[in-house]
mmCIF file of C-alpha atoms and ligand atoms in Angstrom:
data_model
loop_
_atom_site.group_PDB
_atom_site.id
_atom_site.type_symbol
_atom_site.label_atom_id
_atom_site.label_comp_id
_atom_site.label_asym_id
_atom_site.label_seq_id
_atom_site.Cartn_x
_atom_site.Cartn_y
_atom_site.Cartn_z
ATOM 1 C CA MET A 19 0.028 0.061 0.045
ATOM 2 C CA GLY A 20 1.059 3.636 -0.491
ATOM 3 C CA GLN A 21 2.370 3.042 -3.863
ATOM 4 C CA VAL A 22 0.860 5.183 -6.735
ATOM 5 C CA ASP A 23 -0.150 3.706 -9.870
ATOM 6 C CA VAL A 24 1.628 6.413 -12.044
ATOM 7 C CA LEU A 25 0.372 4.987 -15.338
ATOM 8 C CA GLN A 26 -3.245 4.930 -14.155
ATOM 9 C CA GLY A 27 -2.907 8.407 -12.612
ATOM 10 C CA PRO A 28 -4.548 9.836 -9.470
ATOM 11 C CA GLN A 29 -7.978 9.179 -8.422
ATOM 12 C CA VAL A 30 -10.192 12.318 -8.955
ATOM 13 C CA ALA A 31 -12.897 13.117 -6.353
ATOM 14 C CA GLY A 32 -15.415 15.769 -7.765
ATOM 15 C CA SER A 33 -17.500 16.023 -4.478
ATOM 16 C CA VAL A 34 -16.881 15.986 -0.737
ATOM 17 C CA SER A 35 -18.583 12.546 -0.664
ATOM 18 C CA GLU A 36 -16.091 11.126 -3.193
ATOM 19 C CA LEU A 37 -13.231 12.821 -1.298
ATOM 20 C CA ARG A 38 -14.334 11.305 2.026
ATOM 21 C CA ALA A 39 -14.753 7.870 0.417
ATOM 22 C CA ALA A 40 -11.255 8.018 -0.866
ATOM 23 C CA VAL A 41 -9.841 9.065 2.378
ATOM 24 C CA ARG A 42 -11.772 6.418 4.230
ATOM 25 C CA GLN A 43 -9.980 3.771 2.124
ATOM 26 C CA PHE A 44 -6.577 5.365 3.003
ATOM 27 C CA ARG A 45 -7.424 5.592 6.587
ATOM 28 C CA GLY A 46 -8.602 1.919 6.577
ATOM 29 C CA ALA A 47 -5.225 0.737 5.497
ATOM 30 C CA GLY A 48 -3.707 3.026 8.473
ATOM 31 C CA GLU A 49 -2.151 5.499 6.145
ATOM 32 C CA THR A 50 -1.493 9.168 6.784
ATOM 33 C CA LEU A 51 -2.490 12.015 4.369
ATOM 34 C CA ALA A 52 -0.945 15.295 3.336
ATOM 35 C CA LEU A 53 -2.983 17.787 1.472
ATOM 36 C CA VAL A 54 -1.493 20.484 -0.979
ATOM 37 C CA PRO A 55 -4.419 23.072 -1.520
ATOM 38 C CA THR A 56 -4.145 24.840 -4.923
ATOM 39 C CA MET A 57 -6.149 26.836 -7.269
ATOM 40 C CA GLY A 58 -4.757 24.741 -10.334
ATOM 41 C CA ALA A 59 -2.488 26.160 -13.001
ATOM 42 C CA LEU A 60 0.014 24.097 -11.579
ATOM 43 C CA HIS A 61 3.805 24.971 -11.965
ATOM 44 C CA GLU A 62 7.033 23.707 -10.550
ATOM 45 C CA GLY A 63 6.434 25.428 -7.345
ATOM 46 C CA HIS A 64 3.298 23.413 -6.722
ATOM 47 C CA ILE A 65 5.039 20.250 -7.749
ATOM 48 C CA ALA A 66 7.770 20.933 -4.921
ATOM 49 C CA LEU A 67 5.008 21.274 -2.309
ATOM 50 C CA VAL A 68 3.761 17.873 -3.544
ATOM 51 C CA ARG A 69 7.297 16.461 -3.211
ATOM 52 C CA GLN A 70 7.356 17.987 0.299
ATOM 53 C CA ALA A 71 3.951 16.358 1.048
ATOM 54 C CA GLN A 72 5.192 12.912 -0.187
ATOM 55 C CA ALA A 73 7.930 13.016 2.306
ATOM 56 C CA LEU A 74 5.321 13.921 5.111
ATOM 57 C CA ALA A 75 2.614 11.358 4.632
ATOM 58 C CA GLN A 76 1.905 8.049 2.857
ATOM 59 C CA ARG A 77 -0.851 9.509 0.693
ATOM 60 C CA VAL A 78 -0.859 12.878 -0.945
ATOM 61 C CA ALA A 79 -4.157 14.744 -2.207
ATOM 62 C CA VAL A 80 -3.959 17.927 -4.175
ATOM 63 C CA SER A 81 -7.060 20.201 -4.274
ATOM 64 C CA ILE A 82 -7.874 22.092 -7.355
ATOM 65 C CA PHE A 83 -10.365 25.056 -6.730
ATOM 66 C CA VAL A 84 -10.519 28.422 -8.167
ATOM 67 C CA ASN A 85 -12.094 29.925 -4.900
ATOM 68 C CA PRO A 86 -14.596 32.576 -5.927
ATOM 69 C CA THR A 87 -14.760 34.120 -2.314
ATOM 70 C CA GLN A 88 -11.105 35.169 -2.354
ATOM 71 C CA PHE A 89 -11.599 37.375 -5.419
ATOM 72 C CA ALA A 90 -13.123 40.672 -5.519
ATOM 73 C CA PRO A 91 -15.648 41.578 -8.342
ATOM 74 C CA ASN A 92 -12.933 43.793 -9.925
ATOM 75 C CA GLU A 93 -10.207 40.974 -9.906
ATOM 76 C CA ASP A 94 -9.094 38.164 -12.183
ATOM 77 C CA PHE A 95 -11.512 35.293 -11.284
ATOM 78 C CA SER A 96 -13.085 34.717 -14.511
ATOM 79 C CA ARG A 97 -9.659 34.822 -16.351
ATOM 80 C CA TYR A 98 -7.774 32.993 -13.756
ATOM 81 C CA PRO A 99 -6.082 30.214 -15.724
ATOM 82 C CA ARG A 100 -7.863 26.909 -15.695
ATOM 83 C CA THR A 101 -5.926 23.998 -16.907
ATOM 84 C CA PHE A 102 -7.428 21.105 -15.281
ATOM 85 C CA ASP A 103 -6.279 18.273 -17.783
ATOM 86 C CA THR A 104 -2.649 19.411 -17.858
ATOM 87 C CA ASP A 105 -2.717 19.879 -14.062
ATOM 88 C CA VAL A 106 -3.907 16.218 -13.524
ATOM 89 C CA GLU A 107 -1.286 15.004 -16.046
ATOM 90 C CA LYS A 108 1.427 16.800 -13.984
ATOM 91 C CA LEU A 109 0.126 15.273 -10.736
ATOM 92 C CA ARG A 110 0.037 11.830 -12.364
ATOM 93 C CA GLN A 111 3.566 12.212 -13.324
ATOM 94 C CA ALA A 112 4.439 13.431 -9.670
ATOM 95 C CA GLY A 113 2.642 10.379 -8.312
ATOM 96 C CA VAL A 114 -0.029 12.118 -6.322
ATOM 97 C CA ASP A 115 -2.711 9.739 -5.092
ATOM 98 C CA LEU A 116 -5.965 11.959 -5.181
ATOM 99 C CA VAL A 117 -7.075 15.075 -6.809
ATOM 100 C CA TYR A 118 -9.903 16.951 -5.159
ATOM 101 C CA ALA A 119 -11.737 19.101 -7.603
ATOM 102 C CA PRO A 120 -15.092 20.190 -6.275
ATOM 103 C CA GLY A 121 -17.426 22.377 -8.076
ATOM 104 C CA PRO A 122 -18.406 25.848 -6.810
ATOM 105 C CA ALA A 123 -21.984 24.492 -5.659
ATOM 106 C CA ASP A 124 -20.202 21.604 -3.703
ATOM 107 C CA MET A 125 -18.176 24.262 -1.752
ATOM 108 C CA TYR A 126 -20.810 26.992 -1.534
ATOM 109 C CA PRO A 127 -24.092 25.495 -1.794
ATOM 110 C CA PRO A 128 -27.248 27.771 -1.773
ATOM 111 C CA GLY A 129 -27.758 29.311 1.692
ATOM 112 C CA PHE A 130 -24.058 29.151 2.614
ATOM 113 C CA CYS A 131 -23.565 32.141 5.021
ATOM 114 C CA THR A 132 -20.758 31.161 7.389
ATOM 115 C CA GLN A 133 -17.618 33.371 7.572
ATOM 116 C CA ILE A 134 -14.462 33.381 9.687
ATOM 117 C CA SER A 135 -13.340 36.492 11.257
ATOM 118 C CA LEU A 136 -9.694 37.123 11.220
ATOM 119 C CA SER A 137 -7.245 39.383 12.913
ATOM 120 C CA GLY A 138 -3.534 39.061 13.759
ATOM 121 C CA PRO A 139 -1.420 38.157 11.000
ATOM 122 C CA ALA A 140 -4.416 38.934 8.527
ATOM 123 C CA LEU A 141 -4.239 42.779 9.526
ATOM 124 C CA GLY A 142 -2.521 45.034 6.949
ATOM 125 C CA LEU A 143 -0.395 44.113 3.949
ATOM 126 C CA GLU A 144 -2.694 42.240 1.414
ATOM 127 C CA THR A 145 -5.841 43.184 3.532
ATOM 128 C CA ASP A 146 -5.116 46.874 2.987
ATOM 129 C CA PHE A 147 -5.588 46.517 -0.757
ATOM 130 C CA ARG A 148 -7.664 43.114 -0.949
ATOM 131 C CA SER A 149 -10.036 43.501 2.091
ATOM 132 C CA HIS A 150 -12.068 40.396 1.012
ATOM 133 C CA PHE A 151 -8.992 38.230 0.495
ATOM 134 C CA PHE A 152 -8.386 36.408 3.786
ATOM 135 C CA SER A 153 -11.883 35.767 4.600
ATOM 136 C CA GLY A 154 -12.154 33.942 1.199
ATOM 137 C CA VAL A 155 -9.052 32.076 2.040
ATOM 138 C CA ALA A 156 -9.732 31.221 5.492
ATOM 139 C CA ILE A 157 -13.294 29.713 4.896
ATOM 140 C CA VAL A 158 -12.203 27.605 1.780
ATOM 141 C CA VAL A 159 -9.072 26.340 3.691
ATOM 142 C CA ALA A 160 -10.984 25.619 6.792
ATOM 143 C CA LYS A 161 -13.371 23.386 4.439
ATOM 144 C CA LEU A 162 -10.672 21.799 2.736
ATOM 145 C CA LEU A 163 -8.750 20.922 5.874
ATOM 146 C CA THR A 164 -11.915 19.476 7.632
ATOM 147 C CA GLN A 165 -13.410 17.802 4.520
ATOM 148 C CA SER A 166 -10.081 15.897 3.836
ATOM 149 C CA GLY A 167 -9.188 15.483 7.514
ATOM 150 C CA ALA A 168 -5.439 15.618 6.383
ATOM 151 C CA ASP A 169 -2.760 15.129 8.900
ATOM 152 C CA PHE A 170 -0.538 17.713 7.003
ATOM 153 C CA ALA A 171 -1.114 20.618 4.830
ATOM 154 C CA VAL A 172 1.569 22.094 2.695
ATOM 155 C CA PHE A 173 1.316 25.786 2.038
ATOM 156 C CA GLY A 174 4.038 27.900 -0.177
ATOM 157 C CA GLU A 175 6.046 30.574 1.494
ATOM 158 C CA LYS A 176 5.538 32.521 -1.659
ATOM 159 C CA ASP A 177 2.118 33.654 -0.158
ATOM 160 C CA TYR A 178 3.632 34.344 3.131
ATOM 161 C CA GLN A 179 0.773 36.286 4.818
ATOM 162 C CA GLN A 180 -1.542 33.521 3.797
ATOM 163 C CA LEU A 181 0.646 30.965 5.274
ATOM 164 C CA ARG A 182 0.775 32.844 8.575
ATOM 165 C CA VAL A 183 -3.182 33.286 8.588
ATOM 166 C CA VAL A 184 -3.744 29.782 7.888
ATOM 167 C CA THR A 185 -1.367 28.618 10.619
ATOM 168 C CA GLN A 186 -2.820 30.920 13.109
ATOM 169 C CA MET A 187 -6.333 29.829 12.149
ATOM 170 C CA ALA A 188 -5.546 26.133 12.312
ATOM 171 C CA ARG A 189 -4.053 26.833 15.829
ATOM 172 C CA ASP A 190 -6.870 28.870 16.986
ATOM 173 C CA LEU A 191 -9.610 26.482 15.727
ATOM 174 C CA ASP A 192 -7.768 23.187 16.989
ATOM 175 C CA LEU A 193 -7.687 21.775 13.703
ATOM 176 C CA ALA A 194 -6.001 18.297 13.751
ATOM 177 C CA VAL A 195 -3.658 19.258 10.928
ATOM 178 C CA GLN A 196 -0.153 20.258 10.825
ATOM 179 C CA ILE A 197 0.510 23.308 8.603
ATOM 180 C CA VAL A 198 3.722 22.861 6.839
ATOM 181 C CA PRO A 199 5.540 25.705 4.994
ATOM 182 C CA GLY A 200 7.228 25.200 1.556
ATOM 183 C CA PRO A 201 10.116 27.243 0.267
ATOM 184 C CA THR A 202 9.544 29.537 -2.651
ATOM 185 C CA VAL A 203 10.570 28.142 -5.908
ATOM 186 C CA ARG A 204 12.268 30.706 -8.223
ATOM 187 C CA GLU A 205 13.203 31.239 -11.738
ATOM 188 C CA ALA A 206 17.039 31.391 -12.457
ATOM 189 C CA ASP A 207 16.744 35.045 -12.505
ATOM 190 C CA GLY A 208 15.077 35.233 -9.188
ATOM 191 C CA LEU A 209 11.198 35.606 -10.193
ATOM 192 C CA ALA A 210 9.147 33.638 -7.793
ATOM 193 C CA LEU A 211 7.079 31.056 -9.790
ATOM 194 C CA SER A 212 3.332 32.044 -9.762
ATOM 195 C CA SER A 213 0.366 31.015 -11.837
ATOM 196 C CA ARG A 214 -0.128 34.702 -12.468
ATOM 197 C CA ASN A 215 3.473 35.043 -14.112
ATOM 198 C CA ARG A 216 1.765 33.805 -17.261
ATOM 199 C CA TYR A 217 -0.098 37.022 -17.715
ATOM 200 C CA LEU A 218 3.141 39.048 -17.972
ATOM 201 C CA SER A 219 4.213 40.282 -21.439
ATOM 202 C CA PRO A 220 7.741 39.488 -22.552
ATOM 203 C CA GLU A 221 8.846 43.008 -21.771
ATOM 204 C CA ASP A 222 7.310 42.948 -18.185
ATOM 205 C CA ARG A 223 8.794 39.303 -17.618
ATOM 206 C CA ALA A 224 12.165 40.859 -18.223
ATOM 207 C CA VAL A 225 11.509 43.501 -15.650
ATOM 208 C CA ALA A 226 9.858 41.384 -12.913
ATOM 209 C CA PRO A 227 12.996 39.920 -11.278
ATOM 210 C CA VAL A 228 13.592 43.622 -9.811
ATOM 211 C CA ILE A 229 11.331 42.666 -6.908
ATOM 212 C CA TYR A 230 13.490 39.752 -5.718
ATOM 213 C CA LYS A 231 16.749 41.769 -6.482
ATOM 214 C CA ALA A 232 15.440 44.661 -4.397
ATOM 215 C CA LEU A 233 14.324 42.439 -1.445
ATOM 216 C CA THR A 234 17.802 40.608 -1.545
ATOM 217 C CA VAL A 235 19.658 44.036 -1.318
ATOM 218 C CA ALA A 236 17.211 45.255 1.454
ATOM 219 C CA ALA A 237 17.796 41.994 3.412
ATOM 220 C CA ALA A 238 21.540 42.303 3.203
ATOM 221 C CA ALA A 239 21.415 45.828 4.158
ATOM 222 C CA ILE A 240 19.405 45.089 7.249
ATOM 223 C CA ARG A 241 21.870 42.269 8.220
ATOM 224 C CA ALA A 242 24.615 44.735 7.889
ATOM 225 C CA GLY A 243 22.987 47.197 10.200
ATOM 226 C CA THR A 244 20.801 49.450 8.257
ATOM 227 C CA PRO A 245 17.469 50.352 9.855
ATOM 228 C CA PRO A 246 14.515 48.310 8.297
ATOM 229 C CA THR A 247 12.589 51.403 7.527
ATOM 230 C CA THR A 248 15.601 52.719 5.537
ATOM 231 C CA ALA A 249 16.071 49.320 3.764
ATOM 232 C CA VAL A 250 12.437 49.233 2.922
ATOM 233 C CA LEU A 251 12.259 52.643 1.397
ATOM 234 C CA ALA A 252 15.252 51.908 -0.840
ATOM 235 C CA ALA A 253 13.656 48.605 -2.060
ATOM 236 C CA SER A 254 10.345 50.524 -2.778
ATOM 237 C CA THR A 255 12.232 53.135 -4.782
ATOM 238 C CA THR A 256 14.173 50.706 -6.843
ATOM 239 C CA ILE A 257 10.976 48.660 -7.745
ATOM 240 C CA ALA A 258 9.175 52.043 -8.596
ATOM 241 C CA GLU A 259 11.935 53.171 -10.700
ATOM 242 C CA ALA A 260 11.780 49.988 -12.733
ATOM 243 C CA GLY A 261 8.302 50.958 -13.688
ATOM 244 C CA LEU A 262 6.094 48.950 -11.168
ATOM 245 C CA ARG A 263 3.332 50.394 -9.023
ATOM 246 C CA VAL A 264 4.000 49.513 -5.477
ATOM 247 C CA ASP A 265 1.216 48.509 -3.119
ATOM 248 C CA TYR A 266 3.594 48.002 -0.340
ATOM 249 C CA VAL A 267 7.089 46.888 0.733
ATOM 250 C CA ALA A 268 7.210 46.201 4.412
ATOM 251 C CA ALA A 269 9.387 44.681 7.119
ATOM 252 C CA ARG A 270 7.375 42.899 9.632
ATOM 253 C CA ASN A 271 7.836 40.303 12.481
ATOM 254 C CA ALA A 272 8.149 37.029 10.616
ATOM 255 C CA ASP A 273 5.972 35.067 12.918
ATOM 256 C CA THR A 274 3.175 37.511 13.699
ATOM 257 C CA LEU A 275 3.506 39.950 10.751
ATOM 258 C CA ALA A 276 3.133 42.790 13.374
ATOM 259 C CA ASP A 277 5.229 45.947 13.162
ATOM 260 C CA LEU A 278 8.768 45.825 14.286
ATOM 261 C CA THR A 279 9.332 46.993 17.757
ATOM 262 C CA SER A 280 12.899 45.577 18.717
ATOM 263 C CA HIS A 281 16.118 44.854 17.027
ATOM 264 C CA GLN A 282 15.961 41.104 18.131
ATOM 265 C CA GLU A 283 12.837 40.147 16.065
ATOM 266 C CA PRO A 284 13.045 37.610 13.199
ATOM 267 C CA ILE A 285 12.135 39.856 10.167
ATOM 268 C CA ARG A 286 10.220 39.160 6.969
ATOM 269 C CA LEU A 287 10.516 41.517 3.947
ATOM 270 C CA LEU A 288 7.246 41.415 1.917
ATOM 271 C CA VAL A 289 6.355 43.109 -1.448
ATOM 272 C CA ALA A 290 3.209 43.549 -3.512
ATOM 273 C CA ALA A 291 3.461 45.447 -6.829
ATOM 274 C CA TRP A 292 1.690 45.736 -10.073
ATOM 275 C CA LEU A 293 3.623 45.194 -13.385
ATOM 276 C CA GLY A 294 1.005 46.393 -16.061
ATOM 277 C CA SER A 295 -2.168 44.609 -15.104
ATOM 278 C CA THR A 296 -0.487 41.768 -13.178
ATOM 279 C CA ARG A 297 -0.067 42.056 -9.363
ATOM 280 C CA LEU A 298 2.999 40.248 -8.096
ATOM 281 C CA ILE A 299 3.820 39.368 -4.535
ATOM 282 C CA ASP A 300 7.074 38.156 -3.026
ATOM 283 C CA ASN A 301 8.975 37.900 0.286
ATOM 284 C CA ILE A 302 11.969 36.817 1.914
ATOM 285 C CA GLY A 303 13.466 36.309 5.472
ATOM 286 C CA VAL A 304 16.175 38.638 6.680
HETATM 287 O O1 PAF B 9 -2.706 29.833 -2.443
HETATM 288 C C1 PAF B 9 -3.682 29.434 -3.116
HETATM 289 O O2 PAF B 9 -3.446 28.873 -4.223
HETATM 290 C C2 PAF B 9 -5.144 29.547 -2.514
HETATM 291 O O3 PAF B 9 -5.196 31.022 -1.953
HETATM 292 C C3 PAF B 9 -5.558 28.597 -1.784
HETATM 293 C C4 PAF B 9 -4.684 28.283 -0.591
HETATM 294 C C5 PAF B 9 -5.723 27.161 -2.434
HETATM 295 C C6 PAF B 9 -6.959 28.692 -1.202
HETATM 296 O O4 PAF B 9 -7.784 28.990 -2.275
#
């Protein structure tokens, strides 16, 4: 048991009852389960999370669900890339056991009206610009975690604030799951892999690595003694001078995402900036 039939490909569950039936089989065989939640349009960053999940548990499930509640009406929900067949093929090659692909009505049936109210790491940063975002993420992630009953769930550090919000939520709600961070995977020039990179024109793609370069310079400056506020301002200027519209560049406590109050804190640098009509986010530890 625990071996995947790579030729046959992963089992695909299209509803919560199919998901639970598949998980029951794993549990019946005494197997552990790790979940990688995604919105599809899978790239090597997602596959790296899958590999991490495979090292954690005997069975790996990947959810593919473009979650409408985390998009505002003016955002890219309708044009978000949907590449289901290619995604499943990538997951077959990666040896994933189970793909969970519910429809919107499975996740949000008529009359659905529950929300999760967040604070702590959800305050500021993304929330200042996308006020709906984390309430949408929290509800869908809470559902995916409880529906699957996974022992582990792997979330990429690329969405660092999301990782902190989900970790805090799992702790606060006593969810029986361990949230595991997955390191950001980057192109050779430093650009963090993202499903939205495919929106970039060739010209914008050539400019995009400035975000990671500016973060790297700022982190080195802080390590060398430059005050975080000075380093952040310099990074913001570099990114803006390259032609991006900066939403924020910030230095925060790496665990709580609160403003920095002492010199001893672990620091995370976080950026969100627009390149044309594409919004890119990135972050690094200091
Ligand atoms: O990071 C994502 O792809 C999404 O926000 C998630 C965690 C799958 C929830 O829809």
